[in-house]
Coordinates of C-alpha atoms in Angstrom, one line a residue:
X3 CA -33.0 -30.6 -53.4
X4 CA -32.2 -27.5 -51.2
X5 CA -33.6 -24.1 -52.1
X6 CA -31.6 -22.3 -54.6
X7 CA -30.1 -19.1 -53.7
X8 CA -30.9 -16.2 -56.2
X9 CA -28.1 -13.5 -56.7
X10 CA -28.9 -10.4 -54.9
X11 CA -31.6 -11.7 -52.7
X12 CA -29.5 -13.4 -50.0
X13 CA -26.6 -13.0 -47.8
X14 CA -25.0 -9.5 -47.5
X15 CA -27.2 -8.1 -50.4
X16 CA -30.2 -8.6 -48.5
X17 CA -28.9 -7.8 -45.0
X18 CA -27.8 -4.6 -46.1
X19 CA -29.2 -1.6 -48.0
X20 CA -28.0 1.5 -49.6
X21 CA -28.8 5.1 -48.6
X22 CA -30.5 5.9 -51.8
X23 CA -32.7 2.7 -51.6
X24 CA -33.6 3.5 -48.0
X25 CA -34.6 7.1 -49.0
X26 CA -36.5 5.8 -51.9
X27 CA -38.3 3.1 -49.6
X28 CA -39.3 5.5 -46.9
X29 CA -40.5 8.2 -49.4
X30 CA -38.7 11.0 -47.6
X31 CA -36.0 13.3 -48.5
X32 CA -32.3 13.1 -47.6
X33 CA -32.4 15.5 -45.1
X34 CA -35.3 14.0 -43.5
X35 CA -33.7 10.7 -43.6
X36 CA -30.6 12.0 -41.8
X37 CA -32.6 13.7 -39.5
X38 CA -34.5 10.6 -38.6
X39 CA -31.4 8.5 -38.2
X40 CA -29.9 10.8 -35.9
X41 CA -32.9 10.7 -33.8
X42 CA -33.1 7.1 -33.6
X43 CA -29.6 6.3 -33.2
X44 CA -29.1 4.5 -36.5
X45 CA -25.8 4.9 -38.3
X46 CA -24.2 3.4 -41.5
X47 CA -22.7 0.1 -41.4
X48 CA -19.5 -1.3 -43.1
X49 CA -20.1 -4.7 -44.6
X50 CA -17.3 -7.1 -45.1
X51 CA -17.5 -7.3 -48.8
X52 CA -19.0 -4.1 -50.3
X53 CA -19.3 -5.6 -53.7
X54 CA -21.7 -8.4 -52.6
X55 CA -23.8 -6.1 -50.5
X56 CA -24.2 -3.6 -53.5
X57 CA -25.2 -6.8 -55.6
X58 CA -22.0 -6.6 -57.8
X59 CA -21.3 -2.9 -58.1
X60 CA -18.3 -1.4 -56.8
X61 CA -19.5 2.1 -56.6
X62 CA -18.7 3.9 -53.4
X63 CA -22.0 4.4 -51.3
X64 CA -23.2 4.1 -47.6
X65 CA -24.9 0.9 -46.4
X66 CA -27.5 0.6 -43.7
X67 CA -28.8 -2.6 -42.1
X68 CA -32.2 -3.5 -44.0
X69 CA -33.7 -4.3 -40.7
X70 CA -33.2 -0.8 -39.2
X71 CA -34.6 0.8 -42.3
X72 CA -37.6 -1.6 -41.8
X73 CA -37.7 -0.2 -38.2
X74 CA -37.9 3.4 -39.5
X75 CA -41.0 2.6 -41.4
X76 CA -42.9 2.2 -38.4
X77 CA -41.7 5.4 -36.8
X78 CA -44.5 8.0 -35.9
X79 CA -42.1 10.8 -36.4
X80 CA -42.0 9.7 -40.1
X81 CA -45.7 10.1 -40.5
X82 CA -45.3 13.9 -38.8
X83 CA -42.5 14.5 -41.4
X84 CA -44.9 13.6 -44.2
X85 CA -47.5 15.7 -42.7
X86 CA -45.1 18.8 -42.5
X87 CA -44.0 18.2 -46.0
X88 CA -47.8 18.5 -47.0
X89 CA -48.2 21.5 -45.0
X90 CA -45.2 23.3 -46.5
X91 CA -46.8 22.8 -50.0
X92 CA -50.2 24.2 -48.8
X93 CA -48.5 27.3 -46.9
X94 CA -46.4 28.1 -50.2
X95 CA -49.6 27.7 -52.4
X96 CA -51.5 30.0 -49.9
X97 CA -48.8 32.5 -49.7
X98 CA -48.5 32.5 -53.6
X99 CA -52.1 33.2 -54.2
X100 CA -52.3 35.9 -51.5
X101 CA -54.6 34.2 -49.3
X102 CA -53.4 35.7 -45.9
X103 CA -56.0 34.3 -43.6
X104 CA -55.8 31.0 -44.8
X105 CA -51.8 30.9 -44.5
X106 CA -52.1 32.3 -41.1
X107 CA -54.4 29.6 -40.0
X108 CA -52.2 27.0 -41.6
X109 CA -49.3 28.5 -39.8
X110 CA -51.1 28.2 -36.3
X111 CA -52.0 24.4 -36.9
X112 CA -48.5 23.5 -38.2
X113 CA -47.6 19.9 -37.4
X114 CA -45.3 19.3 -34.5
X115 CA -43.9 16.1 -33.1
X116 CA -42.5 15.0 -29.8
X117 CA -39.3 13.1 -28.9
X118 CA -40.4 11.6 -25.6
X119 CA -41.1 8.1 -26.9
X120 CA -37.6 8.1 -28.3
X121 CA -35.8 9.0 -25.2
X122 CA -37.6 6.0 -23.6
X123 CA -36.7 3.8 -26.2
X124 CA -33.1 4.8 -26.4
X125 CA -32.6 4.9 -22.5
X126 CA -34.7 2.2 -20.7
X127 CA -33.2 3.0 -17.3
X128 CA -32.2 6.4 -15.7
X129 CA -28.8 5.3 -15.2
X130 CA -28.4 4.8 -19.0
X131 CA -29.6 8.3 -19.7
X132 CA -26.8 9.6 -17.0
X133 CA -24.2 7.7 -18.8
X134 CA -24.9 9.3 -22.1
X135 CA -25.3 12.9 -21.2
X136 CA -21.6 14.0 -21.7
X137 CA -22.2 15.1 -25.4
X138 CA -25.4 16.5 -24.6
X139 CA -23.9 18.8 -21.8
X140 CA -21.0 19.8 -24.1
X141 CA -23.4 20.6 -26.9
X142 CA -25.6 22.8 -24.7
X143 CA -23.1 24.7 -23.1
X144 CA -21.6 25.4 -26.6
X145 CA -25.0 26.8 -28.0
X146 CA -25.5 28.9 -24.8
X147 CA -22.1 30.7 -25.8
X148 CA -23.0 31.3 -29.5
X149 CA -24.6 34.4 -30.6
X150 CA -28.1 34.7 -32.1
X151 CA -28.2 34.6 -35.9
X152 CA -30.5 33.7 -38.9
X153 CA -29.2 30.0 -38.4
X154 CA -29.5 30.1 -34.6
X155 CA -32.6 31.9 -33.1
X156 CA -32.4 33.5 -29.8
X157 CA -34.8 31.4 -28.3
X158 CA -32.8 28.5 -29.0
X159 CA -29.6 29.8 -27.4
X160 CA -31.8 31.2 -24.2
X161 CA -33.2 27.5 -23.8
X162 CA -29.7 26.2 -23.9
X163 CA -28.6 28.8 -21.5
X164 CA -31.5 27.9 -19.1
X165 CA -30.4 24.1 -19.3
X166 CA -27.0 24.9 -18.5
X167 CA -27.7 26.9 -15.5
X168 CA -30.2 24.4 -14.2
X169 CA -27.3 21.7 -14.5
X170 CA -25.0 23.8 -12.6
X171 CA -27.5 24.7 -9.9
X172 CA -28.0 20.9 -9.4
X173 CA -24.2 20.1 -9.1
X174 CA -23.7 23.0 -6.5
X175 CA -26.6 21.8 -4.4
X176 CA -25.6 18.1 -4.4
X177 CA -21.9 18.7 -4.2
X178 CA -21.2 16.4 -7.1
X179 CA -18.3 18.2 -8.5
X180 CA -15.0 16.1 -8.4
X181 CA -12.4 17.5 -10.9
X182 CA -11.7 20.4 -13.1
X183 CA -9.0 21.2 -15.8
X184 CA -8.1 24.7 -17.5
X185 CA -7.4 23.7 -21.1
X186 CA -7.0 25.7 -24.3
X187 CA -10.1 24.6 -25.4
X188 CA -12.2 25.5 -22.3
X189 CA -12.8 24.2 -18.8
X190 CA -13.1 20.6 -18.2
X191 CA -15.4 19.4 -15.5
X192 CA -16.4 16.1 -13.8
X193 CA -19.2 15.4 -11.6
X194 CA -20.3 12.2 -10.0
X195 CA -24.0 11.4 -10.5
X196 CA -25.2 8.2 -9.2
X197 CA -21.9 6.8 -9.0
X198 CA -21.4 7.8 -12.8
X199 CA -18.8 10.2 -14.0
X200 CA -20.0 12.9 -16.2
X201 CA -17.5 14.9 -18.1
X202 CA -18.4 17.8 -20.0
X203 CA -16.4 21.0 -21.6
X204 CA -17.5 24.7 -21.2
X205 CA -15.8 27.0 -23.6
X206 CA -14.5 30.3 -22.3
X207 CA -16.5 33.5 -22.5
X208 CA -15.1 35.1 -25.8
X209 CA -17.1 36.2 -28.7
X210 CA -17.7 33.1 -30.6
X211 CA -17.7 32.8 -34.4
X212 CA -20.0 30.1 -36.4
X213 CA -17.8 29.0 -39.4
X214 CA -19.6 29.0 -42.6
X215 CA -18.4 25.5 -43.4
X216 CA -19.9 23.8 -40.4
X217 CA -23.2 21.9 -41.1
X218 CA -25.4 23.5 -38.5
X219 CA -28.4 21.4 -39.6
X220 CA -26.9 18.2 -38.3
X221 CA -25.8 19.9 -35.0
X222 CA -29.4 21.2 -34.5
X223 CA -30.7 17.9 -35.0
X224 CA -28.6 16.4 -32.3
X225 CA -29.4 19.6 -30.0
X226 CA -32.9 18.8 -30.3
X227 CA -32.5 15.3 -29.0
X228 CA -30.2 16.6 -26.3
X229 CA -32.7 19.3 -25.1
X230 CA -35.4 16.9 -24.6
X231 CA -33.1 14.2 -23.0
X232 CA -31.7 16.6 -20.5
X233 CA -35.2 17.9 -19.7
X234 CA -35.9 14.2 -18.5
X235 CA -32.8 13.7 -16.6
X236 CA -33.0 17.2 -14.8
X237 CA -36.6 16.6 -13.9
X238 CA -35.7 13.3 -12.1
X239 CA -32.6 14.7 -10.6
X240 CA -34.5 17.7 -9.0
X241 CA -37.5 15.3 -7.9
X242 CA -34.9 12.9 -6.2
X243 CA -33.5 15.8 -4.5
X244 CA -36.8 17.3 -3.3
X245 CA -36.5 20.3 -5.5
X246 CA -39.0 22.0 -7.8
X247 CA -38.4 21.9 -11.5
X248 CA -37.9 23.8 -13.3
X249 CA -36.4 26.3 -10.8
X250 CA -38.0 29.7 -10.7
X251 CA -36.1 32.4 -12.6
X252 CA -36.0 36.2 -11.1
X253 CA -35.9 38.3 -14.6
X254 CA -34.8 41.4 -12.7
X255 CA -31.8 39.6 -11.4
X256 CA -31.1 37.9 -14.8
X257 CA -31.3 41.3 -16.7
X258 CA -28.6 42.5 -14.2
X259 CA -26.4 39.7 -15.1
X260 CA -26.8 37.7 -12.0
X261 CA -26.3 34.6 -13.9
X262 CA -27.0 31.3 -11.9
X263 CA -27.8 33.5 -9.0
X264 CA -31.0 34.4 -10.8
X265 CA -32.4 31.1 -10.4
X266 CA -33.6 29.8 -6.8
X267 CA -34.0 26.5 -5.6
X268 CA -37.4 25.7 -4.0
X269 CA -38.4 22.6 -1.8
X270 CA -41.0 20.5 -3.8
X271 CA -43.1 20.4 -0.4
X272 CA -43.8 24.1 -1.0
X273 CA -45.2 23.4 -4.5
X274 CA -47.2 20.4 -3.4
X275 CA -49.0 22.4 -0.7
X276 CA -50.3 24.7 -3.4
X277 CA -52.1 21.6 -5.2
X278 CA -55.7 21.8 -4.2
X279 CA -56.7 18.6 -2.4
X280 CA -59.4 16.7 -4.4
X281 CA -62.9 16.5 -2.5
X282 CA -64.1 13.0 -1.8
X283 CA -66.9 11.7 -4.4
X284 CA -70.1 11.0 -3.2
X285 CA -72.8 8.6 -5.0
X286 CA -76.4 8.9 -4.6
X287 CA -77.9 5.4 -4.4
X288 CA -81.7 4.7 -3.9
X289 CA -82.2 8.2 -2.6
X290 CA -79.2 7.9 -0.1
X291 CA -75.7 10.0 -0.6
X292 CA -72.9 7.6 0.0
X293 CA -69.3 8.7 0.3
X294 CA -65.9 7.0 0.1
X295 CA -65.6 7.1 3.9
X296 CA -69.0 5.1 4.4
X297 CA -67.8 2.5 1.9
X298 CA -64.5 1.9 4.0
X299 CA -66.4 1.8 7.2
X300 CA -68.6 -0.9 5.8
X301 CA -65.8 -3.0 4.7
X302 CA -64.0 -2.6 8.1
X303 CA -67.2 -3.6 9.8
X304 CA -67.6 -6.8 7.5
X305 CA -64.0 -7.7 8.1
X306 CA -64.6 -7.5 12.0
X307 CA -67.7 -9.6 11.7
X308 CA -65.8 -12.1 9.8
X309 CA -63.4 -12.4 12.9
X310 CA -60.5 -10.6 11.2
X311 CA -58.2 -8.3 13.1
X312 CA -58.8 -4.7 13.1
X313 CA -57.7 -3.2 9.9
X314 CA -57.2 0.4 8.9
X315 CA -57.4 1.0 5.3
X316 CA -55.7 4.2 5.5
X317 CA -52.7 2.9 7.5
X318 CA -52.6 0.0 5.3
X319 CA -52.3 2.1 2.3
X320 CA -49.7 4.3 4.0
X321 CA -47.6 0.9 4.9
X322 CA -47.9 -0.2 1.3
X323 CA -46.6 3.2 0.1
X324 CA -43.8 3.1 2.6
X325 CA -42.9 -0.4 1.4
X326 CA -42.7 0.6 -2.1
X327 CA -40.5 3.4 -1.3
X328 CA -38.1 1.5 0.5
X329 CA -38.3 -1.5 -1.7
X330 CA -34.7 -3.1 -2.6
X331 CA -33.9 -5.9 -4.9
X332 CA -33.5 -9.3 -3.1
X333 CA -31.1 -11.7 -4.8
X334 CA -32.4 -15.1 -4.6
X335 CA -29.7 -18.0 -5.0
X336 CA -29.7 -20.0 -8.1
X337 CA -30.5 -23.8 -8.1
X338 CA -28.3 -24.0 -11.2
X339 CA -25.4 -21.7 -10.2
X340 CA -23.5 -22.2 -7.1
X341 CA -21.8 -19.1 -7.3
X342 CA -22.8 -15.9 -5.1
X343 CA -24.9 -13.6 -7.2
X344 CA -23.9 -10.1 -6.8
X345 CA -26.6 -7.5 -5.7
X346 CA -27.9 -5.3 -8.4
X347 CA -27.4 -1.4 -7.6
X348 CA -30.7 0.7 -7.1
X349 CA -31.2 4.2 -7.2
X350 CA -31.4 4.4 -3.4
X351 CA -28.1 2.5 -3.0
X352 CA -26.4 4.8 -5.7
X353 CA -27.8 7.9 -3.9
X354 CA -26.3 6.7 -0.4
X355 CA -22.9 6.2 -1.8
X356 CA -20.2 8.2 0.1
X357 CA -18.4 10.8 -2.1
X358 CA -15.1 10.0 -3.4
X359 CA -13.5 13.2 -2.0
X360 CA -14.3 16.0 0.3
X361 CA -17.0 18.1 -0.9
X362 CA -16.7 20.8 1.8
X363 CA -13.2 21.6 0.9
X364 CA -13.8 25.6 0.8
X365 CA -16.4 25.7 3.5
X366 CA -14.4 27.5 5.9
X367 CA -13.2 30.0 3.5
X368 CA -14.9 33.2 2.0
X369 CA -13.2 33.9 -1.6
X370 CA -13.7 37.2 -3.4
X371 CA -13.1 37.4 -7.2
X372 CA -11.5 40.2 -8.8
X373 CA -12.7 42.0 -11.6
X374 CA -10.4 40.1 -14.3
X375 CA -11.3 36.7 -12.9
X376 CA -13.9 34.9 -14.9
X377 CA -16.7 34.8 -12.4
X378 CA -19.0 32.1 -13.9
X379 CA -16.2 29.7 -13.8
X380 CA -15.0 30.0 -10.2
X381 CA -18.4 30.7 -8.7
X382 CA -19.5 27.6 -10.0
X383 CA -16.3 25.7 -8.6
X384 CA -16.2 27.2 -5.3
X385 CA -19.7 27.0 -4.3
X386 CA -19.8 23.3 -5.5
X387 CA -17.4 22.8 -2.5
X388 CA -19.2 24.6 0.0
X389 CA -17.5 27.9 -0.1
X390 CA -18.7 31.5 0.1
X391 CA -17.8 33.6 -3.0
X392 CA -18.2 37.3 -3.7
X393 CA -17.6 39.4 -6.8
X394 CA -17.4 43.2 -7.4
X395 CA -20.6 45.1 -8.9
X396 CA -18.9 45.2 -12.3
X397 CA -18.9 41.5 -12.8
X398 CA -22.7 41.4 -12.0
X399 CA -25.2 41.8 -9.3
X400 CA -26.2 39.4 -6.5
X401 CA -22.9 39.3 -4.7
X402 CA -23.3 38.0 -1.4
X403 CA -20.3 39.4 0.0
X404 CA -18.7 42.9 -0.3
X405 CA -15.0 43.8 -1.0
X406 CA -14.6 45.2 2.2
X407 CA -16.2 42.4 4.3
X408 CA -14.0 41.3 7.2
X409 CA -14.8 37.6 6.6
X410 CA -13.0 37.1 3.3
X411 CA -9.9 35.0 3.7
X412 CA -8.8 34.6 0.1
X413 CA -8.7 36.9 -2.9
X414 CA -8.4 35.7 -6.4
X415 CA -6.3 37.9 -8.7
X416 CA -5.0 37.6 -12.0
X417 CA -2.8 40.4 -12.7
X418 CA 0.8 41.4 -11.7
X419 CA 1.5 42.8 -8.4
X420 CA 2.1 46.7 -8.2
X421 CA 2.8 48.8 -5.2
X422 CA -0.2 51.3 -4.4
X423 CA 1.3 54.5 -2.5
X424 CA -2.3 55.8 -2.2
X425 CA -3.4 52.7 -0.2
X426 CA -4.9 53.4 3.3
X427 CA -3.6 52.0 6.5
X428 CA -6.9 50.1 6.8
X429 CA -6.7 48.6 3.5
X430 CA -3.1 47.8 4.0
X431 CA -4.1 46.2 7.1
X432 CA -7.0 44.3 5.4
X433 CA -4.3 43.1 2.8
X434 CA -2.2 41.5 5.2
X435 CA -5.0 39.6 6.7
X436 CA -6.0 38.1 3.3
X437 CA -4.4 35.5 0.9
X438 CA -4.0 36.9 -2.6
X439 CA -3.8 33.9 -4.8
X440 CA -4.0 33.2 -8.6
X441 CA -7.0 31.7 -10.2
X442 CA -5.0 28.0 -10.5
X443 CA -4.8 27.5 -6.9
X444 CA -8.5 26.9 -6.8
X445 CA -8.5 24.3 -9.5
X446 CA -5.2 22.6 -8.2
X447 CA -6.8 22.2 -4.6
X448 CA -10.0 20.5 -6.1
X449 CA -7.9 18.0 -8.0
X450 CA -5.6 17.4 -5.1
X451 CA -8.4 16.8 -2.7
X452 CA -6.9 19.4 -0.1
X453 CA -5.8 22.8 0.6
X454 CA -2.5 23.6 -1.0
X455 CA 0.1 26.2 0.4
X456 CA -0.6 29.5 -0.9
X457 CA 3.0 30.4 -1.3
X458 CA 3.4 28.8 -4.8
X459 CA 0.2 30.5 -6.0
X460 CA 0.8 34.2 -4.7
X461 CA 0.0 37.1 -6.9
X462 CA 2.9 37.7 -9.7
X463 CA 4.8 34.3 -9.1
X464 CA 5.5 31.6 -11.4
X465 CA 2.8 28.8 -11.4
X466 CA 3.8 25.2 -11.0
X467 CA 2.6 23.0 -13.9
X468 CA -1.3 22.7 -14.2
X469 CA -1.6 19.0 -14.7
X470 CA -4.8 17.3 -16.2
X471 CA -6.5 14.9 -13.4
X472 CA -8.2 12.8 -15.8
X473 CA -5.2 10.4 -16.4
X474 CA -2.7 10.1 -19.1
X475 CA -1.3 7.0 -20.9
X476 CA 1.4 5.1 -19.2
X477 CA 4.9 6.4 -19.5
X478 CA 3.6 10.1 -20.4
X479 CA 5.6 13.0 -19.8
X480 CA 5.1 14.4 -16.2
X481 CA 6.5 17.7 -15.4
X482 CA 6.2 17.0 -11.7
X483 CA 8.4 13.8 -12.0
X484 CA 10.6 15.6 -14.6
X485 CA 11.9 18.3 -12.0
X486 CA 12.6 15.5 -9.4
X487 CA 14.6 13.5 -12.1
X488 CA 16.4 17.0 -12.9
X489 CA 17.4 17.4 -9.4
X490 CA 18.8 13.8 -9.5
X491 CA 20.5 14.6 -12.9
X492 CA 22.3 17.6 -11.1
X493 CA 23.4 15.3 -8.5
X494 CA 24.5 12.6 -10.9
X495 CA 26.6 15.2 -12.7
X496 CA 28.1 16.3 -9.5
X497 CA 29.1 12.6 -8.6
X498 CA 30.5 12.1 -12.2
X499 CA 32.6 15.4 -11.5
X500 CA 33.9 13.7 -8.5
X501 CA 34.5 10.3 -10.2
X502 CA 36.6 12.0 -12.7
X503 CA 38.7 14.0 -10.4
X504 CA 39.3 10.6 -8.5
X505 CA 40.1 8.9 -12.0
X506 CA 42.5 11.6 -12.9
X507 CA 44.2 11.2 -9.6
X508 CA 44.6 7.3 -10.1
X509 CA 45.7 7.7 -13.8
X510 CA 49.2 7.9 -12.7
X511 CA 49.0 4.9 -10.5
X512 CA 47.4 2.9 -13.3
X513 CA 49.6 0.2 -15.0
X514 CA 50.2 0.8 -18.7
X515 CA 49.4 -2.8 -19.5
X516 CA 45.8 -2.4 -18.3
X517 CA 45.3 0.9 -20.4
X518 CA 46.5 -1.0 -23.5
X519 CA 44.3 -3.8 -22.9
X520 CA 41.1 -1.5 -22.4
X521 CA 42.4 0.2 -25.6
X522 CA 42.2 -3.3 -27.5
X523 CA 38.8 -3.9 -26.1
X524 CA 37.4 -0.7 -27.3
X525 CA 39.0 -0.7 -30.7
X526 CA 36.9 -1.2 -33.9
X527 CA 38.0 -4.5 -35.2
X528 CA 36.5 -3.9 -38.6
X529 CA 39.2 -1.1 -39.1
X530 CA 42.4 -2.9 -39.8
X531 CA 44.5 0.5 -39.5
X532 CA 42.8 0.9 -35.8
X533 CA 43.6 -2.5 -35.0
X534 CA 47.3 -2.4 -36.1
X535 CA 47.7 0.9 -33.9
X536 CA 46.1 -0.8 -31.0
X537 CA 48.6 -3.3 -31.4
X538 CA 51.6 -1.4 -31.8
X539 CA 50.5 0.4 -28.6
X540 CA 50.1 -2.6 -26.6
X541 CA 53.7 -3.9 -27.8
X542 CA 55.2 -0.7 -26.6
X543 CA 53.5 -1.0 -23.3
X544 CA 55.0 -4.5 -22.8
X545 CA 51.6 -6.4 -23.4
X546 CA 52.0 -10.1 -24.3
X547 CA 50.8 -10.9 -27.9
X548 CA 48.5 -13.7 -26.7
X549 CA 46.7 -11.5 -24.1
X550 CA 46.2 -8.8 -26.7
X551 CA 44.8 -11.4 -29.2
X552 CA 42.6 -12.9 -26.3
X553 CA 41.2 -9.2 -25.7
X554 CA 40.6 -8.7 -29.5
X555 CA 38.6 -12.1 -29.7
X556 CA 36.5 -11.4 -26.6
X557 CA 35.6 -7.9 -27.9
X558 CA 34.7 -9.5 -31.5
X559 CA 32.4 -12.0 -29.7
X560 CA 30.7 -9.4 -27.7
X561 CA 29.9 -7.3 -30.8
X562 CA 28.6 -10.2 -32.8
X563 CA 26.4 -11.2 -29.9
X564 CA 24.8 -7.8 -29.7
X565 CA 24.4 -7.7 -33.4
X566 CA 22.9 -11.1 -33.3
X567 CA 20.5 -10.3 -30.5
X568 CA 19.1 -7.2 -32.4
X569 CA 18.8 -9.0 -35.5
X570 CA 17.0 -12.0 -33.8
X571 CA 14.4 -9.2 -32.4
X572 CA 13.9 -7.8 -35.8
X573 CA 13.5 -11.2 -37.3
X574 CA 11.0 -12.3 -34.8
X575 CA 8.9 -9.3 -35.1
X576 CA 8.9 -9.7 -38.8
X577 CA 7.9 -13.3 -38.5
X578 CA 5.0 -12.2 -36.3
X579 CA 3.8 -9.5 -38.8
X580 CA 3.9 -12.3 -41.5
X581 CA 1.6 -14.8 -39.7
X582 CA -1.1 -11.8 -39.3
X583 CA -3.8 -10.9 -41.3
X584 CA -3.8 -7.8 -43.3
X585 CA -6.5 -6.2 -41.0
X586 CA -4.4 -7.1 -37.7
X587 CA -1.2 -6.0 -39.6
X588 CA -2.6 -2.6 -40.2
X589 CA -4.0 -2.4 -36.8
X590 CA -0.4 -3.4 -35.4
X591 CA 1.3 -0.9 -37.6
X592 CA -0.9 2.0 -36.4
X593 CA -0.4 0.9 -32.9
X594 CA 3.6 1.1 -33.5
X595 CA 3.2 4.5 -35.0
X596 CA 1.1 6.0 -32.0
X597 CA 3.7 4.5 -29.6
X598 CA 6.6 5.9 -31.6
X599 CA 4.9 9.3 -31.8
X600 CA 4.3 9.4 -28.2
X601 CA 7.7 8.5 -27.3
X602 CA 9.0 11.2 -29.6
X603 CA 6.9 13.7 -28.1
X604 CA 7.9 12.7 -24.7
X605 CA 11.6 13.1 -25.7
X606 CA 11.1 16.4 -27.2
X607 CA 9.7 17.6 -24.0
X608 CA 12.4 16.1 -21.8
X609 CA 15.1 17.9 -24.2
X610 CA 13.1 21.1 -23.7
X611 CA 13.1 20.5 -20.0
X612 CA 17.0 19.9 -20.0
X613 CA 17.4 23.0 -22.1
X614 CA 15.5 25.3 -19.7
X615 CA 17.4 24.0 -16.6
X616 CA 20.7 24.8 -18.4
X617 CA 19.6 28.4 -19.1
X618 CA 18.6 28.9 -15.4
X619 CA 21.9 27.5 -14.3
X620 CA 24.3 30.6 -13.7

């Protein structure tokens, strides 16, 4: 006889646990449980049968895997959270009793925890961490632009601004930027790091407001994890590039709004040269001082006496280190699998991959930013592609190029062109030597992978459409193709006019019998009055009754065939939906709704384009 299954102790009831039961089992508060789940990457699950998972109850609740909750019970941070709870009680008691010295001592020794072990658990390899820094970068740049308030201390925003500047410095140094897009939300960037596309969003430099209905505690928990993650990733990236991390900060330049220019990149060899070299250890044996050098010489002499070749221990160690640095994964063929195994990518192979686009796009140019142009955005973009960039002193200090520099080739302006009657002859000559373009030219050149003509982006002109380089769904509205299609439509209209003129000339030569037959074919056969009128017109034109009946019958068959075809398609679609499960049917309906919505949006844009073209026509 098999083992009897008890109700509520097997199946879904055992595999899942409610949130309230998990909090009670871990003996922590709901806020600490939420923070712990965010840090460990544990999220609620949806069981197939909620009633069975909830042991017969149908009350709405959140479920977690019982194994995940058991995994949290052994987390070191859980112990620190309990210690912090006891610390808060002791501190409040000391403050209530007026024991200020005791309270100060408690505050100085408050329990803290580190997230290093969580980063190593969640990201076993460096490539895994690089793939998952998109959200981390978006969060860092968002908090770097927020003002300090009681919920957001100034130290937090300063740390986020420092991490954002370190990331921009590395992208500029490694020339890793590939795409950019100016959207309503902010500026989208995409960089290629270790053959991985990293996309992040940077908000515009406006005064940001933190809404009161936003739960900042949840965002701060994510931010705490992301700060630790980016610290690990940046240290590895800087170390692989041979740079010192963190980069030194010039406080004077930072106070004068130098931005990224306040940080300086230094080679790691300079840092390593300052590290003191440890002295060789000496050991006293039987009254004699023996050093490590004496030990190596003794080993070498023993090996020579044994008949072996001359071996230099230092050289052997250097060769071992060199072999370890150049180590690659060697693919060994499998005895059971006859197929050729693919080689595994390594950090060295990913670093040596060629860039997808030219990273020295703006290298031959020196670009000056006007005062109305956002300096942090375009300084980062231009320097990432090898260009020199300057700005006026009102935008911050540290500009390597002055406004009257003769090497300036382009000036980025974002204001309408106005005539300056007080301009000197030297300034007019300088203006003729430079190209004055709008900011969109820089971004479009990056996305196109080449330098575009400045004629379409000159100061004051109507700009071409700024398209997203990240790809849209198939069949999406494309303003560029729409312009071509519009020109084709104009040609089609002209051709139609010519065809109508030729048809008007040929109407006199057309036989009346043919026109009567065409009217019989186009008549609505369901309307007896229209059918009778067409019959009288055919009789007056001299058409035989048999030919008229044949044309009407042919029209009826064609109409019936079209109706049957459309009905067959609809019936087949309904039959397919009947064979689906409820879950697949809902998914199919969502897909159809999304497709219809996209098609309606495209039709709306197409109609808008046609209206604009009609308004432009004289």
